[in-house]
Amino acid sequence: MTFEALGLNTSIIKALTDAGYTKPTPVQEQAVPAAIAGQDLLVSSQTGSGKTAAFMLPSLHRLSASEPAAAGKTPNQEMQAARARGERPRFKAAQPKMLVLTPTRELALQVTTNTDKYSVNLRRLKAVSILGGMPYPKQMQLLAKNPEILVATPGRLIDHMESGKIDFSQLEILVLDEADRMLDMGFIDDIEKIVEATPDTRQTMLFSATLDGVVGNMARRITKNPQVIQIVSAANKHENITQRVHFVDDLSHKNRLLDHLLRDDSLDQAVVFTATKRDADTIADRLNIAGFSAAALHGDMHQGARNRTLDSLRRGQVKVLVATDVAARGIDVPTITHVFNYDLPKFPEDYVHRIGRTGRAGRNGLAISLVNHAEGMNVKRIERFTKQLIPVNVIEGYEPKKTAAPRSTSRPGGWKPGDNRGGAKPGQRTFSKPNAPRRDGAGAGGGGYKGSNPRSTDGARRSYGDR
Ligand code: AMP
């Protein structure tokens, strides 16, 4: 499938070619033609699937074909004219044609940057971010230019709506990006209020990791006869892999537990993932001394040495591979029964790639994360991404001194290939819920940068859809 076949205009296709995009992603293949036809969409897809382009490309196509903003002066020009007449200039509300709502500032900025890239040959269409944390005068200047596209976090947008700076009566396209996250963060009322302020004639596209439950209800309320598009992501494909978390108190506890788990009778071969190359070397050395046949694999090794290590793994001469994420995507050895996260990966996507090293060729696998108590949030982030719950396990004689949050399903004892009952399945969670939604959206998802923010009590400025 080509971008031409999706029906996009040549200016947009040229921008995509210049950006190095050669063909549409699966979500784009399905969403773009439907959106060009003006259909409402409910799309379940993850970050990384190309979802931004999936809603932005057809929107740019439609907006570039539609009438330019009503002839006349921009709010900026109106104000200048008023000044020239000796009158006190009154701010005229911006009248955007498209609104993209996002849960976080980072995502809003990313969407705006991508929009600039895709619309580089469409001079008339400009996108502006309206975000919490940005100085109001700067945003007023941006709004005064009457941009066609607004990309906004809900809280700040409501402020501007309430003070009459934005008028949605001309809005043609509304996008809710990562709608599930916005709802998790407690923005339902804001979203309802914003949707209410837009014309019924709008096209609505909602993107969300899930279309179930509250999101699904809202989605159906605000769309008309939507086309539903479900993209099965890599995150959904690991049903034959049992996942577990073991809490550890410190490094020595972690090492003792790893050694114990590596002696499991059911273990054929294992990959142990570390955060750093140095740790990969150190742990491989330590495991060799402890009697395991272990080898390190990381990006500082020459390609020849990496290939030799992988060959030894495939031939079964190496039982435990200790690797950095460089190995997370490439290894396809069906006899790997276990994956250990000695350190959690930086990004949830990498977790999915790592655990995918086991459970290959139709077999079952076991993925165990050794986690200290401070990393509980990172586990939750992974769970949110994979939409799977990871049970906590405790092994007799290796119990952490600190008790984990009451979320554990304790299942001591051995795991056998074929035994997948410990796998994380919806409904198995017996532990505490994610943070309760907070009005400033600080409750979920992590991230954010530090700074002072009068709205937060812990001194951490939230990067979410705040004001
Ligand atoms: P998103 O899921 O929108 O966050 O996009 C993930 C990444 O994929 C971004 O860096 C996009 O620039 C990139 N991307 C989106 N569509 C394509 C495509 N058709 N070909 C190559 N890269 C793409």
Tab-separated table of C-alpha atoms and ligand atoms in Angstrom:
chain	number	residue	atom	x	y	z
A	1	MET	CA	0.000	0.000	0.000
A	2	THR	CA	1.265	3.486	-0.857
A	3	PHE	CA	0.360	6.925	0.487
A	4	GLU	CA	-0.988	7.763	-2.993
A	5	ALA	CA	-3.414	4.855	-2.716
A	6	LEU	CA	-4.781	6.333	0.495
A	7	GLY	CA	-5.987	9.347	-1.463
A	8	LEU	CA	-3.771	12.003	0.119
A	9	ASN	CA	-2.907	15.084	-1.896
A	10	THR	CA	0.509	15.486	-3.485
A	11	SER	CA	1.715	18.259	-1.151
A	12	ILE	CA	1.231	15.966	1.822
A	13	ILE	CA	2.790	12.983	0.066
A	14	LYS	CA	5.841	15.071	-0.799
A	15	ALA	CA	6.208	16.047	2.864
A	16	LEU	CA	5.992	12.381	3.870
A	17	THR	CA	8.598	11.370	1.318
A	18	ASP	CA	10.875	14.143	2.564
A	19	ALA	CA	10.324	12.871	6.121
A	20	GLY	CA	11.538	9.443	4.993
A	21	TYR	CA	8.174	7.678	5.263
A	22	THR	CA	7.952	5.073	2.524
A	23	LYS	CA	4.621	3.407	3.228
A	24	PRO	CA	1.690	3.780	5.587
A	25	THR	CA	1.570	1.867	8.859
A	26	PRO	CA	-1.400	-0.506	9.425
A	27	VAL	CA	-3.367	2.066	11.429
A	28	GLN	CA	-2.786	4.664	8.713
A	29	GLU	CA	-3.905	2.243	5.999
A	30	GLN	CA	-7.238	1.831	7.714
A	31	ALA	CA	-7.806	5.247	9.245
A	32	VAL	CA	-6.712	7.627	6.484
A	33	PRO	CA	-9.214	6.727	3.722
A	34	ALA	CA	-12.119	6.586	6.194
A	35	ALA	CA	-11.162	9.922	7.722
A	36	ILE	CA	-10.724	11.546	4.306
A	37	ALA	CA	-14.278	10.416	3.591
A	38	GLY	CA	-15.333	12.363	6.681
A	39	GLN	CA	-16.186	9.370	8.873
A	40	ASP	CA	-15.964	9.408	12.634
A	41	LEU	CA	-13.371	6.957	13.927
A	42	LEU	CA	-12.784	4.953	17.090
A	43	VAL	CA	-9.260	3.627	16.911
A	44	SER	CA	-7.529	1.373	19.360
A	45	SER	CA	-3.785	1.598	18.802
A	46	GLN	CA	-0.652	2.207	20.812
A	47	THR	CA	1.942	4.933	20.734
A	48	GLY	CA	4.488	3.971	18.122
A	49	SER	CA	1.880	2.704	15.669
A	50	GLY	CA	1.927	5.910	13.644
A	51	LYS	CA	-1.388	7.080	15.071
A	52	THR	CA	-0.550	10.794	14.945
A	53	ALA	CA	-0.221	10.687	11.174
A	54	ALA	CA	-3.304	8.465	11.032
A	55	PHE	CA	-5.481	11.354	12.186
A	56	MET	CA	-3.357	14.315	11.088
A	57	LEU	CA	-2.775	13.377	7.445
A	58	PRO	CA	-6.466	13.041	6.493
A	59	SER	CA	-7.270	16.158	8.521
A	60	LEU	CA	-4.638	18.199	6.703
A	61	HIS	CA	-5.945	16.817	3.439
A	62	ARG	CA	-9.514	17.865	4.243
A	63	LEU	CA	-8.608	21.252	5.717
A	64	SER	CA	-6.415	22.133	2.773
A	65	ALA	CA	-9.303	21.365	0.432
A	66	SER	CA	-11.863	23.320	2.452
A	67	GLU	CA	-12.518	27.048	2.369
A	68	PRO	CA	-9.859	29.192	4.010
A	69	ALA	CA	-10.885	30.844	7.277
A	70	ALA	CA	-13.682	33.367	6.700
A	71	ALA	CA	-12.365	36.276	4.709
A	72	GLY	CA	-11.531	39.244	6.823
A	73	LYS	CA	-8.970	40.160	9.367
A	74	THR	CA	-7.263	37.822	11.797
A	75	PRO	CA	-7.723	38.677	15.476
A	76	ASN	CA	-4.270	40.238	15.328
A	77	GLN	CA	-5.154	42.451	12.374
A	78	GLU	CA	-8.455	43.429	14.004
A	79	MET	CA	-6.579	44.633	17.064
A	80	GLN	CA	-4.075	46.594	14.981
A	81	ALA	CA	-6.909	48.226	13.050
A	82	ALA	CA	-8.655	49.153	16.299
A	83	ARG	CA	-5.470	50.733	17.598
A	84	ALA	CA	-5.091	52.690	14.334
A	85	ARG	CA	-8.632	53.983	14.802
A	86	GLY	CA	-7.657	55.126	18.283
A	87	GLU	CA	-9.968	52.550	19.853
A	88	ARG	CA	-9.098	50.193	22.655
A	89	PRO	CA	-8.376	46.879	20.906
A	90	ARG	CA	-10.628	44.002	21.956
A	91	PHE	CA	-9.342	40.477	21.645
A	92	LYS	CA	-11.295	38.603	19.027
A	93	ALA	CA	-11.580	34.903	19.745
A	94	ALA	CA	-9.589	32.462	17.641
A	95	GLN	CA	-11.760	30.179	15.527
A	96	PRO	CA	-9.831	26.962	14.910
A	97	LYS	CA	-10.994	24.384	12.374
A	98	MET	CA	-9.356	21.454	14.131
A	99	LEU	CA	-8.730	20.598	17.771
A	100	VAL	CA	-6.521	17.781	19.054
A	101	LEU	CA	-6.833	17.057	22.768
A	102	THR	CA	-3.960	15.198	24.428
A	103	PRO	CA	-3.364	14.121	28.027
A	104	THR	CA	0.159	15.498	28.357
A	105	ARG	CA	2.214	18.462	27.307
A	106	GLU	CA	4.838	16.210	25.803
A	107	LEU	CA	2.342	14.485	23.584
A	108	ALA	CA	0.811	17.811	22.529
A	109	LEU	CA	4.221	19.135	21.526
A	110	GLN	CA	4.994	15.931	19.666
A	111	VAL	CA	1.713	16.164	17.761
A	112	THR	CA	2.406	19.806	16.875
A	113	THR	CA	5.927	18.993	15.692
A	114	ASN	CA	4.628	16.157	13.520
A	115	THR	CA	1.889	18.391	12.143
A	116	ASP	CA	4.481	21.001	11.157
A	117	LYS	CA	6.387	18.250	9.368
A	118	TYR	CA	3.358	16.949	7.484
A	119	SER	CA	2.010	20.409	6.604
A	120	VAL	CA	5.296	21.920	5.466
A	121	ASN	CA	3.923	22.348	1.923
A	122	LEU	CA	0.537	23.637	3.065
A	123	ARG	CA	1.406	27.162	4.039
A	124	ARG	CA	-2.073	28.154	5.151
A	125	LEU	CA	-2.384	25.486	7.833
A	126	LYS	CA	-0.663	26.240	11.082
A	127	ALA	CA	-0.767	24.233	14.304
A	128	VAL	CA	-0.354	25.780	17.730
A	129	SER	CA	0.044	24.089	21.139
A	130	ILE	CA	-2.031	25.341	24.054
A	131	LEU	CA	-0.517	23.874	27.189
A	132	GLY	CA	-0.429	24.247	30.911
A	133	GLY	CA	2.807	25.790	32.147
A	134	MET	CA	3.177	28.081	29.133
A	135	PRO	CA	3.001	31.855	29.786
A	136	TYR	CA	-0.476	33.229	29.013
A	137	PRO	CA	0.753	36.290	26.993
A	138	LYS	CA	2.685	33.995	24.676
A	139	GLN	CA	-0.411	31.868	24.138
A	140	MET	CA	-2.550	34.946	23.494
A	141	GLN	CA	-0.109	35.949	20.760
A	142	LEU	CA	-0.400	32.505	19.203
A	143	LEU	CA	-4.187	32.552	19.393
A	144	ALA	CA	-4.303	36.050	17.937
A	145	LYS	CA	-2.927	34.604	14.686
A	146	ASN	CA	-6.105	32.526	14.424
A	147	PRO	CA	-4.387	29.180	13.796
A	148	GLU	CA	-6.421	26.573	11.962
A	149	ILE	CA	-5.232	23.759	14.232
A	150	LEU	CA	-5.035	23.746	18.026
A	151	VAL	CA	-3.296	20.959	19.915
A	152	ALA	CA	-4.151	21.303	23.568
A	153	THR	CA	-4.220	19.773	27.012
A	154	PRO	CA	-7.733	20.053	28.476
A	155	GLY	CA	-7.158	22.207	31.573
A	156	ARG	CA	-5.502	25.170	29.887
A	157	LEU	CA	-7.848	25.002	26.949
A	158	ILE	CA	-10.840	25.374	29.264
A	159	ASP	CA	-9.219	28.473	30.797
A	160	HIS	CA	-8.971	30.092	27.351
A	161	MET	CA	-12.499	29.059	26.438
A	162	GLU	CA	-13.874	30.528	29.641
A	163	SER	CA	-12.101	33.824	29.080
A	164	GLY	CA	-13.481	34.048	25.541
A	165	LYS	CA	-10.194	33.566	23.704
A	166	ILE	CA	-11.367	30.581	21.700
A	167	ASP	CA	-14.590	30.086	19.792
A	168	PHE	CA	-15.238	26.594	18.476
A	169	SER	CA	-18.219	27.478	16.287
A	170	GLN	CA	-16.167	26.897	13.112
A	171	LEU	CA	-14.613	23.628	14.286
A	172	GLU	CA	-14.685	20.849	11.690
A	173	ILE	CA	-12.491	18.151	13.215
A	174	LEU	CA	-12.093	17.023	16.822
A	175	VAL	CA	-9.452	14.450	17.815
A	176	LEU	CA	-9.097	12.882	21.252
A	177	ASP	CA	-5.626	11.386	21.403
A	178	GLU	CA	-4.857	8.802	24.114
A	179	ALA	CA	-8.405	9.207	25.373
A	180	ASP	CA	-8.009	6.443	27.965
A	181	ARG	CA	-5.158	8.320	29.592
A	182	MET	CA	-7.143	11.548	29.655
A	183	LEU	CA	-9.960	9.769	31.447
A	184	ASP	CA	-7.532	8.041	33.854
A	185	MET	CA	-6.263	11.483	34.701
A	186	GLY	CA	-9.718	12.718	35.624
A	187	PHE	CA	-10.425	14.925	32.612
A	188	ILE	CA	-13.848	13.569	31.807
A	189	ASP	CA	-15.709	16.745	32.824
A	190	ASP	CA	-13.319	18.972	30.909
A	191	ILE	CA	-13.626	16.803	27.832
A	192	GLU	CA	-17.422	16.842	28.012
A	193	LYS	CA	-17.369	20.612	28.354
A	194	ILE	CA	-15.051	21.023	25.376
A	195	VAL	CA	-17.040	18.632	23.198
A	196	GLU	CA	-20.215	20.491	24.163
A	197	ALA	CA	-18.701	23.721	22.848
A	198	THR	CA	-18.078	22.270	19.384
A	199	PRO	CA	-20.625	22.003	16.551
A	200	ASP	CA	-22.582	18.782	16.107
A	201	THR	CA	-21.499	18.748	12.481
A	202	ARG	CA	-17.858	18.091	13.412
A	203	GLN	CA	-15.931	14.955	12.494
A	204	THR	CA	-14.721	13.160	15.635
A	205	MET	CA	-11.776	10.780	15.872
A	206	LEU	CA	-10.915	9.084	19.125
A	207	PHE	CA	-7.663	7.204	19.661
A	208	SER	CA	-7.163	5.088	22.729
A	209	ALA	CA	-5.229	2.022	23.860
A	210	THR	CA	-8.574	0.504	24.785
A	211	LEU	CA	-12.124	1.105	23.649
A	212	ASP	CA	-13.695	-0.747	26.574
A	213	GLY	CA	-15.450	0.537	29.676
A	214	VAL	CA	-15.680	4.241	30.399
A	215	VAL	CA	-13.697	5.218	27.302
A	216	GLY	CA	-15.952	3.131	25.113
A	217	ASN	CA	-19.060	4.729	26.620
A	218	MET	CA	-17.762	8.226	26.103
A	219	ALA	CA	-16.499	7.350	22.629
A	220	ARG	CA	-19.902	6.184	21.521
A	221	ARG	CA	-21.567	9.247	23.038
A	222	ILE	CA	-19.466	11.765	21.170
A	223	THR	CA	-19.195	10.054	17.772
A	224	LYS	CA	-21.750	9.378	15.065
A	225	ASN	CA	-21.823	6.007	13.368
A	226	PRO	CA	-18.067	5.617	13.849
A	227	GLN	CA	-15.827	3.192	12.027
A	228	VAL	CA	-14.069	1.083	14.649
A	229	ILE	CA	-10.445	0.218	13.928
A	230	GLN	CA	-8.574	-2.164	16.216
A	231	ILE	CA	-4.877	-2.555	15.653
A	232	VAL	CA	-3.381	-5.538	17.427
A	233	SER	CA	-0.054	-4.353	18.740
A	234	ALA	CA	3.026	-6.280	19.779
A	235	ALA	CA	1.918	-5.652	23.338
A	236	ASN	CA	-1.097	-7.888	22.890
A	237	LYS	CA	0.664	-10.879	21.507
A	238	HIS	CA	2.366	-12.534	24.456
A	239	GLU	CA	-0.381	-14.680	25.868
A	240	ASN	CA	1.856	-17.742	26.190
A	241	ILE	CA	4.327	-15.952	28.434
A	242	THR	CA	3.806	-16.059	32.178
A	243	GLN	CA	4.905	-12.842	33.795
A	244	ARG	CA	5.932	-12.304	37.397
A	245	VAL	CA	7.424	-9.686	39.618
A	246	HIS	CA	9.665	-10.551	42.568
A	247	PHE	CA	10.384	-7.736	44.982
A	248	VAL	CA	13.940	-7.484	46.307
A	249	ASP	CA	15.411	-5.441	49.127
A	250	ASP	CA	18.839	-4.758	47.672
A	251	LEU	CA	21.455	-5.931	45.200
A	252	SER	CA	22.621	-8.846	47.281
A	253	HIS	CA	19.030	-10.066	47.660
A	254	LYS	CA	18.552	-9.645	43.910
A	255	ASN	CA	21.683	-11.676	43.114
A	256	ARG	CA	20.760	-14.485	45.520
A	257	LEU	CA	17.261	-14.670	44.088
A	258	LEU	CA	18.526	-14.665	40.507
A	259	ASP	CA	20.919	-17.529	41.263
A	260	HIS	CA	18.097	-19.476	42.867
A	261	LEU	CA	15.718	-18.892	39.953
A	262	LEU	CA	18.399	-19.839	37.427
A	263	ARG	CA	18.645	-23.238	39.118
A	264	ASP	CA	14.981	-23.956	38.398
A	265	ASP	CA	14.681	-27.435	36.858
A	266	SER	CA	12.355	-26.142	34.194
A	267	LEU	CA	14.956	-23.687	32.925
A	268	ASP	CA	16.544	-24.654	29.668
A	269	GLN	CA	18.129	-21.375	28.613
A	270	ALA	CA	17.644	-17.824	29.890
A	271	VAL	CA	18.270	-14.225	28.986
A	272	VAL	CA	19.006	-11.816	31.823
A	273	PHE	CA	18.519	-8.178	30.857
A	274	THR	CA	20.569	-5.456	32.520
A	275	ALA	CA	20.457	-1.689	32.180
A	276	THR	CA	24.160	-1.212	31.456
A	277	LYS	CA	26.875	-2.932	29.443
A	278	ARG	CA	29.127	-2.969	32.472
A	279	ASP	CA	26.492	-4.809	34.516
A	280	ALA	CA	26.044	-7.307	31.701
A	281	ASP	CA	29.784	-8.108	31.862
A	282	THR	CA	29.933	-8.166	35.663
A	283	ILE	CA	26.898	-10.376	36.080
A	284	ALA	CA	28.014	-12.789	33.351
A	285	ASP	CA	31.396	-13.093	35.127
A	286	ARG	CA	29.724	-13.627	38.490
A	287	LEU	CA	27.370	-16.276	37.098
A	288	ASN	CA	30.275	-18.119	35.479
A	289	ILE	CA	32.050	-18.190	38.814
A	290	ALA	CA	28.827	-19.492	40.377
A	291	GLY	CA	28.872	-22.399	37.926
A	292	PHE	CA	26.474	-21.294	35.200
A	293	SER	CA	27.645	-21.209	31.640
A	294	ALA	CA	26.959	-17.533	31.041
A	295	ALA	CA	27.970	-14.983	28.420
A	296	ALA	CA	27.460	-11.252	28.001
A	297	LEU	CA	25.996	-9.575	24.924
A	298	HIS	CA	26.005	-5.819	24.474
A	299	GLY	CA	26.718	-3.012	22.050
A	300	ASP	CA	30.369	-2.510	23.030
A	301	MET	CA	31.268	-5.935	21.687
A	302	HIS	CA	32.495	-6.324	18.120
A	303	GLN	CA	29.972	-7.794	15.742
A	304	GLY	CA	32.119	-10.946	15.394
A	305	ALA	CA	32.093	-11.543	19.146
A	306	ARG	CA	28.347	-10.905	19.277
A	307	ASN	CA	27.728	-13.398	16.506
A	308	ARG	CA	29.889	-16.017	18.223
A	309	THR	CA	28.014	-15.556	21.490
A	310	LEU	CA	24.670	-15.914	19.735
A	311	ASP	CA	25.895	-19.060	17.963
A	312	SER	CA	26.927	-20.538	21.318
A	313	LEU	CA	23.486	-19.680	22.662
A	314	ARG	CA	21.790	-21.363	19.717
A	315	ARG	CA	23.967	-24.465	20.107
A	316	GLY	CA	23.108	-24.611	23.805
A	317	GLN	CA	26.688	-24.040	24.942
A	318	VAL	CA	25.626	-20.833	26.659
A	319	LYS	CA	22.846	-21.371	29.156
A	320	VAL	CA	22.461	-17.836	30.452
A	321	LEU	CA	22.852	-14.833	28.199
A	322	VAL	CA	23.279	-11.552	30.079
A	323	ALA	CA	22.332	-8.768	27.731
A	324	THR	CA	21.427	-5.138	27.358
A	325	ASP	CA	18.481	-4.043	25.238
A	326	VAL	CA	20.647	-4.408	22.151
A	327	ALA	CA	19.598	-8.063	22.341
A	328	ALA	CA	15.936	-7.448	23.069
A	329	ARG	CA	14.678	-7.524	19.516
A	330	GLY	CA	16.987	-9.810	17.619
A	331	ILE	CA	17.239	-13.149	19.438
A	332	ASP	CA	15.072	-15.956	18.176
A	333	VAL	CA	16.075	-19.091	20.095
A	334	PRO	CA	13.118	-21.378	20.843
A	335	THR	CA	14.870	-23.072	23.762
A	336	ILE	CA	14.912	-19.874	25.837
A	337	THR	CA	12.469	-20.741	28.604
A	338	HIS	CA	13.113	-17.802	30.916
A	339	VAL	CA	13.669	-14.070	30.625
A	340	PHE	CA	14.792	-12.088	33.653
A	341	ASN	CA	14.668	-8.347	33.999
A	342	TYR	CA	17.577	-7.833	36.363
A	343	ASP	CA	16.827	-4.144	35.749
A	344	LEU	CA	13.533	-2.914	34.376
A	345	PRO	CA	13.758	-1.403	30.900
A	346	LYS	CA	13.534	2.337	30.450
A	347	PHE	CA	10.502	2.122	28.159
A	348	PRO	CA	7.504	-0.225	28.449
A	349	GLU	CA	7.882	-1.026	24.739
A	350	ASP	CA	11.273	-2.557	25.533
A	351	TYR	CA	9.683	-4.752	28.198
A	352	VAL	CA	7.447	-6.238	25.532
A	353	HIS	CA	10.396	-6.851	23.228
A	354	ARG	CA	12.457	-8.361	26.040
A	355	ILE	CA	9.876	-10.859	27.234
A	356	GLY	CA	9.268	-11.821	23.619
A	357	ARG	CA	12.669	-13.591	23.678
A	358	THR	CA	10.910	-16.492	25.397
A	359	GLY	CA	7.700	-18.283	24.489
A	360	ARG	CA	8.800	-18.546	20.887
A	361	ALA	CA	7.728	-21.037	18.252
A	362	GLY	CA	4.472	-21.791	20.047
A	363	ARG	CA	6.127	-22.686	23.383
A	364	ASN	CA	5.422	-21.234	26.782
A	365	GLY	CA	7.814	-18.941	28.547
A	366	LEU	CA	8.377	-17.299	31.899
A	367	ALA	CA	9.363	-13.642	32.301
A	368	ILE	CA	10.464	-12.543	35.765
A	369	SER	CA	11.238	-8.982	36.803
A	370	LEU	CA	13.380	-8.420	39.881
A	371	VAL	CA	12.216	-5.128	41.217
A	372	ASN	CA	13.012	-3.031	44.241
A	373	HIS	CA	10.201	-1.335	46.068
A	374	ALA	CA	10.970	2.091	44.624
A	375	GLU	CA	10.279	0.726	41.137
A	376	GLY	CA	6.629	-0.102	41.741
A	377	MET	CA	5.519	2.815	39.532
A	378	ASN	CA	7.607	1.485	36.657
A	379	VAL	CA	5.872	-1.866	36.910
A	380	LYS	CA	2.518	-0.081	36.781
A	381	ARG	CA	3.642	1.808	33.700
A	382	ILE	CA	4.456	-1.486	32.013
A	383	GLU	CA	1.091	-2.900	33.050
A	384	ARG	CA	-0.686	0.112	31.621
A	385	PHE	CA	1.161	-0.299	28.366
A	386	THR	CA	0.626	-4.036	27.999
A	387	LYS	CA	-2.868	-3.941	29.511
A	388	GLN	CA	-1.795	-6.970	31.512
A	389	LEU	CA	-1.362	-7.330	35.214
A	390	ILE	CA	1.877	-8.821	36.460
A	391	PRO	CA	1.388	-10.936	39.583
A	392	VAL	CA	3.905	-10.631	42.394
A	393	ASN	CA	5.569	-13.810	43.556
A	394	VAL	CA	7.423	-14.589	46.744
A	395	ILE	CA	9.690	-17.602	47.159
A	396	GLU	CA	10.135	-19.162	50.549
A	397	GLY	CA	13.520	-18.296	51.960
A	398	TYR	CA	13.833	-15.311	49.587
A	399	GLU	CA	11.049	-13.117	50.932
A	400	PRO	CA	11.724	-9.377	50.821
A	401	LYS	CA	11.977	-7.821	54.280
A	402	LYS	CA	9.808	-4.962	53.162
A	403	THR	CA	6.313	-6.103	52.339
A	404	ALA	CA	5.123	-5.120	48.898
A	405	ALA	CA	1.940	-3.161	48.455
A	406	PRO	CA	-1.014	-5.521	48.904
A	407	ARG	CA	-1.031	-6.460	45.245
A	408	SER	CA	0.555	-9.823	45.318
A	409	THR	CA	-0.619	-13.184	44.202
A	410	SER	CA	1.857	-15.326	46.051
A	411	ARG	CA	2.522	-18.563	44.255
A	412	PRO	CA	5.628	-20.110	45.655
A	413	GLY	CA	7.071	-23.090	43.963
A	414	GLY	CA	8.314	-23.997	40.570
A	415	TRP	CA	6.983	-23.142	37.190
A	416	LYS	CA	6.965	-25.719	34.466
A	417	PRO	CA	6.876	-25.177	30.760
A	418	GLY	CA	3.219	-25.557	29.883
A	419	ASP	CA	2.094	-24.074	33.171
A	420	ASN	CA	0.728	-20.712	32.308
A	421	ARG	CA	-1.725	-20.180	35.084
A	422	GLY	CA	0.373	-17.516	36.757
A	423	GLY	CA	0.062	-15.339	33.672
A	424	ALA	CA	-1.359	-11.921	34.049
A	425	LYS	CA	-4.919	-11.952	32.945
A	426	PRO	CA	-7.534	-9.280	33.369
A	427	GLY	CA	-9.311	-9.666	36.656
A	428	GLN	CA	-6.412	-11.325	38.446
A	429	ARG	CA	-5.274	-8.175	40.108
A	430	THR	CA	-5.594	-8.440	43.846
A	431	PHE	CA	-3.540	-5.403	44.618
A	432	SER	CA	-4.192	-1.715	44.974
A	433	LYS	CA	-5.579	0.325	42.116
A	434	PRO	CA	-3.433	2.839	40.243
A	435	ASN	CA	-3.388	6.283	41.754
A	436	ALA	CA	-6.792	7.800	41.971
A	437	PRO	CA	-7.390	10.330	39.213
A	438	ARG	CA	-6.502	13.850	40.238
A	439	ARG	CA	-7.982	16.985	38.842
A	440	ASP	CA	-4.560	18.205	37.725
A	441	GLY	CA	-3.931	14.952	35.969
A	442	ALA	CA	-0.948	14.112	38.109
A	443	GLY	CA	-2.197	10.767	39.236
A	444	ALA	CA	-1.097	8.441	36.517
A	445	GLY	CA	1.521	7.758	33.968
A	446	GLY	CA	4.588	9.213	35.664
A	447	GLY	CA	6.914	11.619	33.948
A	448	GLY	CA	6.744	15.338	34.237
A	449	TYR	CA	9.538	17.711	34.931
A	450	LYS	CA	10.574	19.290	38.159
A	451	GLY	CA	9.859	22.838	39.068
A	452	SER	CA	7.547	24.853	41.171
A	453	ASN	CA	3.852	24.613	40.592
A	454	PRO	CA	1.380	26.117	42.981
A	455	ARG	CA	-1.142	23.409	42.084
A	456	SER	CA	0.985	20.522	43.243
A	457	THR	CA	1.741	19.773	46.835
A	458	ASP	CA	4.942	17.802	46.334
A	459	GLY	CA	6.880	20.446	44.437
A	460	ALA	CA	6.822	18.456	41.208
A	461	ARG	CA	5.464	20.399	38.290
A	462	ARG	CA	3.131	18.162	36.401
A	463	SER	CA	3.484	17.918	32.678
A	464	TYR	CA	-0.044	16.717	32.119
A	465	GLY	CA	-3.110	18.464	30.822
A	466	ASP	CA	-2.852	20.995	33.557
A	467	ARG	CA	-3.111	24.703	33.473
B	1	AMP	P1	3.158	7.755	16.748
B	1	AMP	O1	2.531	6.409	16.933
B	1	AMP	O2	2.262	8.717	16.087
B	1	AMP	O3	3.749	8.268	18.034
B	1	AMP	O4	4.377	7.579	15.709
B	1	AMP	C1	5.525	6.850	16.044
B	1	AMP	C2	6.688	7.217	15.147
B	1	AMP	O5	6.524	6.669	13.859
B	1	AMP	C3	6.895	8.713	14.952
B	1	AMP	O6	8.271	8.979	15.118
B	1	AMP	C4	6.476	8.975	13.525
B	1	AMP	O7	7.236	10.015	12.963
B	1	AMP	C5	6.792	7.657	12.851
B	1	AMP	N1	5.927	7.321	11.725
B	1	AMP	C6	4.584	7.500	11.631
B	1	AMP	N2	4.123	7.030	10.466
B	1	AMP	C7	5.173	6.531	9.791
B	1	AMP	C8	5.346	5.884	8.520
B	1	AMP	N3	4.307	5.662	7.722
B	1	AMP	N4	6.584	5.515	8.156
B	1	AMP	C9	7.618	5.733	8.982
B	1	AMP	N5	7.544	6.317	10.186
B	1	AMP	C10	6.330	6.718	10.601
